PDB file of C-alpha atoms in Angstrom:
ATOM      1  CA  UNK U   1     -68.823 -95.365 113.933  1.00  0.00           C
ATOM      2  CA  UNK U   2     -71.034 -95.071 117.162  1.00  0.00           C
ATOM      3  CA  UNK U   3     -70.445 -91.274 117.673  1.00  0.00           C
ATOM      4  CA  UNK U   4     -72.510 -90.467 114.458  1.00  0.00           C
ATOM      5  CA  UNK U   5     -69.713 -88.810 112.296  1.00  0.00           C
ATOM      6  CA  UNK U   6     -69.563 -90.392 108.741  1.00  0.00           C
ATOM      7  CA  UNK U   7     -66.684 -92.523 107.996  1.00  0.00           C
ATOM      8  CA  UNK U   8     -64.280 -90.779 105.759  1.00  0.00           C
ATOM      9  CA  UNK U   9     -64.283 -92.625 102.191  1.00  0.00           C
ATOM     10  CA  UNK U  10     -61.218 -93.637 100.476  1.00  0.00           C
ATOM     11  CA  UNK U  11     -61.279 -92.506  96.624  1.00  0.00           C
ATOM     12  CA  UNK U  12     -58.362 -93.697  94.216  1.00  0.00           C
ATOM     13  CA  UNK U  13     -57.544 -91.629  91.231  1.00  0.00           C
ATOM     14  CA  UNK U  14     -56.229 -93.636  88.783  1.00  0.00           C
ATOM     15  CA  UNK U  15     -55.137 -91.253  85.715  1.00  0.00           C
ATOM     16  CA  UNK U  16     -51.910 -90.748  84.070  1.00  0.00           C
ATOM     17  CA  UNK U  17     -52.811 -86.658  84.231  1.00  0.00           C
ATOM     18  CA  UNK U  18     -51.360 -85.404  86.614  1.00  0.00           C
ATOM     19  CA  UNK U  19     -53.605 -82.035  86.127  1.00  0.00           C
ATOM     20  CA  UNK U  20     -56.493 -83.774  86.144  1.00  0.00           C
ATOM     21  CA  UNK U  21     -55.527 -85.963  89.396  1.00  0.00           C
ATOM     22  CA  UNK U  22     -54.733 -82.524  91.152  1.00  0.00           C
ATOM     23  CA  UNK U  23     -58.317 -81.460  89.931  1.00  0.00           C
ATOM     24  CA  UNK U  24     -59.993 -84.304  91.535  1.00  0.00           C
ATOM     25  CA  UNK U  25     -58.224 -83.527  94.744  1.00  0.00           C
ATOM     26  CA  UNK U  26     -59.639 -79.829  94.471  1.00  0.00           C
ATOM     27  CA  UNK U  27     -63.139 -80.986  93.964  1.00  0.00           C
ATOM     28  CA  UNK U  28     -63.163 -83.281  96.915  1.00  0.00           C
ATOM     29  CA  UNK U  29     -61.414 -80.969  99.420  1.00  0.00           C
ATOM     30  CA  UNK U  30     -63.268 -80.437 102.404  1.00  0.00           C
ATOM     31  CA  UNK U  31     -65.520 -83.482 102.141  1.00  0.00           C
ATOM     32  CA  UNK U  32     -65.080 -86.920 104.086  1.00  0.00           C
ATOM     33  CA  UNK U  33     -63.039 -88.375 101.549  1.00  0.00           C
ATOM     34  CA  UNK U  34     -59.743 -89.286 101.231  1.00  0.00           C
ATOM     35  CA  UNK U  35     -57.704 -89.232  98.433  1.00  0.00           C
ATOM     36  CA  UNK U  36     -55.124 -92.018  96.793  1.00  0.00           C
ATOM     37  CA  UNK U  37     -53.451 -91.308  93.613  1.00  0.00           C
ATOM     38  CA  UNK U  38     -51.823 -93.865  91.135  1.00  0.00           C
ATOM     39  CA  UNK U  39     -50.521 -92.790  87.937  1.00  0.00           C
ATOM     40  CA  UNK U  40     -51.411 -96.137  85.813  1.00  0.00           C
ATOM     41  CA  UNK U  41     -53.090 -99.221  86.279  1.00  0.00           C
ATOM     42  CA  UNK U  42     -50.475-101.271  87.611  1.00  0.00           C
ATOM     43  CA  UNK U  43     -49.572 -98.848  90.437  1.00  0.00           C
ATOM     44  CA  UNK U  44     -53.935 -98.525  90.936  1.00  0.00           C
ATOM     45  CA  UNK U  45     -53.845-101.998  90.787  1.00  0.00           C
ATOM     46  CA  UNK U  46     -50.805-102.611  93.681  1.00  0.00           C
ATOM     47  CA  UNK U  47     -52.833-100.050  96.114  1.00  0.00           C
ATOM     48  CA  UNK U  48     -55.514-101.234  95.765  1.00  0.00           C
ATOM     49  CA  UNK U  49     -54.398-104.536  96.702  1.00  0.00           C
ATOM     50  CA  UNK U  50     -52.907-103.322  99.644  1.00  0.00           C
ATOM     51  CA  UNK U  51     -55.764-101.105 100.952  1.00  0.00           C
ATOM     52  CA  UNK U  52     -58.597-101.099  98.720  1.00  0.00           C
ATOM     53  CA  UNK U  53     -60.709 -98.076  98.285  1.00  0.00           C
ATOM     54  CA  UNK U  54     -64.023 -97.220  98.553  1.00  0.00           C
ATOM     55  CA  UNK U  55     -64.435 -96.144  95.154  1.00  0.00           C
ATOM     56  CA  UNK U  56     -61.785 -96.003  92.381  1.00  0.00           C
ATOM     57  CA  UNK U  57     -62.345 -92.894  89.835  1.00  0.00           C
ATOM     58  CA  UNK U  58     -60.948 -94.966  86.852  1.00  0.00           C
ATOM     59  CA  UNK U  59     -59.249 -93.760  83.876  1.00  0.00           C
ATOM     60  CA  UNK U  60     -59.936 -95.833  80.739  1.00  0.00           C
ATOM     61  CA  UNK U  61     -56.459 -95.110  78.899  1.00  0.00           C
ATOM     62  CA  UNK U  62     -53.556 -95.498  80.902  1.00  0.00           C
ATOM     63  CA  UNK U  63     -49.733 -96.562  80.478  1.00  0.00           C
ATOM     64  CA  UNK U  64     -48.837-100.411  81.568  1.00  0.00           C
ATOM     65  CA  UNK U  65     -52.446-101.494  82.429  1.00  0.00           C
ATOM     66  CA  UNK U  66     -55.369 -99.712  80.834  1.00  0.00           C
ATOM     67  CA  UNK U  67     -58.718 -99.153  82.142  1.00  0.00           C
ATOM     68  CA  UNK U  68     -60.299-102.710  80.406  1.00  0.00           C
ATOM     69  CA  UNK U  69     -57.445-104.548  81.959  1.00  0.00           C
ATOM     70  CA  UNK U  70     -57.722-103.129  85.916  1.00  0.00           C
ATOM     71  CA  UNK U  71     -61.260-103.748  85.559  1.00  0.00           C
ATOM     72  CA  UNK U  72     -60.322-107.289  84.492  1.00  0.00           C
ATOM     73  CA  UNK U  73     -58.085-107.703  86.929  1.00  0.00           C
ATOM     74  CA  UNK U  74     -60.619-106.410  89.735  1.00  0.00           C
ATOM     75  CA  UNK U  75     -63.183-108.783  88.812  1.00  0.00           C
ATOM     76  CA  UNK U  76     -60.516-111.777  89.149  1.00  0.00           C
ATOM     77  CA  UNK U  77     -59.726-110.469  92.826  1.00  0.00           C
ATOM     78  CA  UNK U  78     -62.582-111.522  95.774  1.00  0.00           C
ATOM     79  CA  UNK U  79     -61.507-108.440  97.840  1.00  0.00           C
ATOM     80  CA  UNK U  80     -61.820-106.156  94.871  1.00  0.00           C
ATOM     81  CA  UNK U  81     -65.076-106.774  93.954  1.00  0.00           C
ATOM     82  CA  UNK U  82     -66.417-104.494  96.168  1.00  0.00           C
ATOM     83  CA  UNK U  83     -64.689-101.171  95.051  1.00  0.00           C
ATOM     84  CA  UNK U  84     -67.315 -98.764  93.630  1.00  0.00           C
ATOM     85  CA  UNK U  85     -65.636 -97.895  89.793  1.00  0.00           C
ATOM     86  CA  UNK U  86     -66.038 -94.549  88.393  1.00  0.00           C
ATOM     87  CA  UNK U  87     -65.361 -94.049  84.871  1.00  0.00           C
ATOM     88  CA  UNK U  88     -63.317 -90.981  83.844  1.00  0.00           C
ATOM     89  CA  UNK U  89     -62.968 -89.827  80.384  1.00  0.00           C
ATOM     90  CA  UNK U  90     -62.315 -87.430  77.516  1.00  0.00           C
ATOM     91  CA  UNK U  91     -64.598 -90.189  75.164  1.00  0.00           C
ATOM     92  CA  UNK U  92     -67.684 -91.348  77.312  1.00  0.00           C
ATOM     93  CA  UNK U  93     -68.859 -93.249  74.260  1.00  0.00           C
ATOM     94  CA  UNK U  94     -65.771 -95.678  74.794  1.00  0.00           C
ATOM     95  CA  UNK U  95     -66.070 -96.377  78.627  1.00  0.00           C
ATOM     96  CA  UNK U  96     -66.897-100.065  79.568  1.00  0.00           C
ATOM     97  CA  UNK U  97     -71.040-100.459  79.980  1.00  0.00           C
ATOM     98  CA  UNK U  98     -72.039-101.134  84.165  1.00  0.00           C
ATOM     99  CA  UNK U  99     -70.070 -98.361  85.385  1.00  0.00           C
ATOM    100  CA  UNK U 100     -71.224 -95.029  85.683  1.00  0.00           C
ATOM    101  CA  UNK U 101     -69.133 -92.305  83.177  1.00  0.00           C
ATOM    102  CA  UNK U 102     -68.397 -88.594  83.939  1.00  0.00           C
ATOM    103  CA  UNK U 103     -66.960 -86.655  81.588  1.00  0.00           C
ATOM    104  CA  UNK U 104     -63.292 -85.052  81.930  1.00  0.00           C
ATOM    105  CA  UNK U 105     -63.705 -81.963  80.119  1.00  0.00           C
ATOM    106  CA  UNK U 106     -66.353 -80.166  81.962  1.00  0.00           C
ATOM    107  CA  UNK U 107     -66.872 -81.960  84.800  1.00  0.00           C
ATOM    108  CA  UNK U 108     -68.582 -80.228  87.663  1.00  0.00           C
ATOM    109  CA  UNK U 109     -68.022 -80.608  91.149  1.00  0.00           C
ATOM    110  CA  UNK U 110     -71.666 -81.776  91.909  1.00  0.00           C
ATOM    111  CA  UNK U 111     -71.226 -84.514  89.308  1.00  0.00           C
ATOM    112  CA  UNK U 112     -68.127 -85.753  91.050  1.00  0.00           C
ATOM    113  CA  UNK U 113     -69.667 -85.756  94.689  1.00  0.00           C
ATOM    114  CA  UNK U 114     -72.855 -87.114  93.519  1.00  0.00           C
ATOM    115  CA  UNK U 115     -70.725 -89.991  91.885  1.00  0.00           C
ATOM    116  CA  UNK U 116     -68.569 -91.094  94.427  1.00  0.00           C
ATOM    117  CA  UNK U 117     -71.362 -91.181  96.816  1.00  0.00           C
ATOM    118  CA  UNK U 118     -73.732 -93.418  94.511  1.00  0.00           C
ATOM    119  CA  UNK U 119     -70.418 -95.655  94.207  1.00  0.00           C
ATOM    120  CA  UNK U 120     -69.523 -95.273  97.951  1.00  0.00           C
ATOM    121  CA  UNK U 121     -73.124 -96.453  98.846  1.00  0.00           C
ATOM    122  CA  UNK U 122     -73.481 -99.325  96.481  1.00  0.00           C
ATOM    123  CA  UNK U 123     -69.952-100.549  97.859  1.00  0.00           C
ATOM    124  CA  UNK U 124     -70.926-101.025 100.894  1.00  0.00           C
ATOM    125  CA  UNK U 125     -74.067-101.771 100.225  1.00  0.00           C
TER     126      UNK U 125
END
């Protein structure tokens, strides 16, 4: 943008918690961001193929395509290489290494913003 105003960053939440999703969305009110919401990997997947995010706040266990397999199935797509991934979960010591974690229980709105901007950056490098 020439007029100085930030362009708004597209976040995907891909969790099958609905609760949790609705969180997210609370935590990132108000800020340039703009929220997406799948409820497994294969619908994350499908959006993201059609308009890929920024950053994708990824849930490792999901119903029809897990964490481990959208994150395989990212790194097998050119255009989906650049999404910024976000690890969500209740067990940090099972999240895939090269991503960075935050925790679900407890998480703090700082963490989040400070998160997707890190990822937001590094996508677009």
């Amino acid at each position: 943008h020439h007029d100085g105003t930030p362009e708004v960053a597209r976040v995907l939440v891909a969790d099958d918690d609905d609760a949790f999703r609705a969180s997210i969305r609370r935590m990132l009110y108000g800020f340039a961001v703009e929220v997406d919401e799948a409820a497994d990997g294969a619908a994350a997947l499908e959006m993201m193929t059609e308009r890929p995010p920024d950053v994708i706040l990824l849930d490792m266990l999901m119903p029809r395509l897990d964490g481990n397999a959208l994150l395989q199935r990212m790194s097998d797509e050119q255009a989906l290489r650049q999404v910024g991934v976000v690890v969500v979960t209740v067990r940090p010591d099972t999240a895939p290494p090269g991503h960075p974690v935050l925790p679900k229980q407890g998480l703090r709105r700082d963490q989040l913003l400070q998160a997707v901007r890190d990822a937001v950056g590094a996508a677009r490098g």
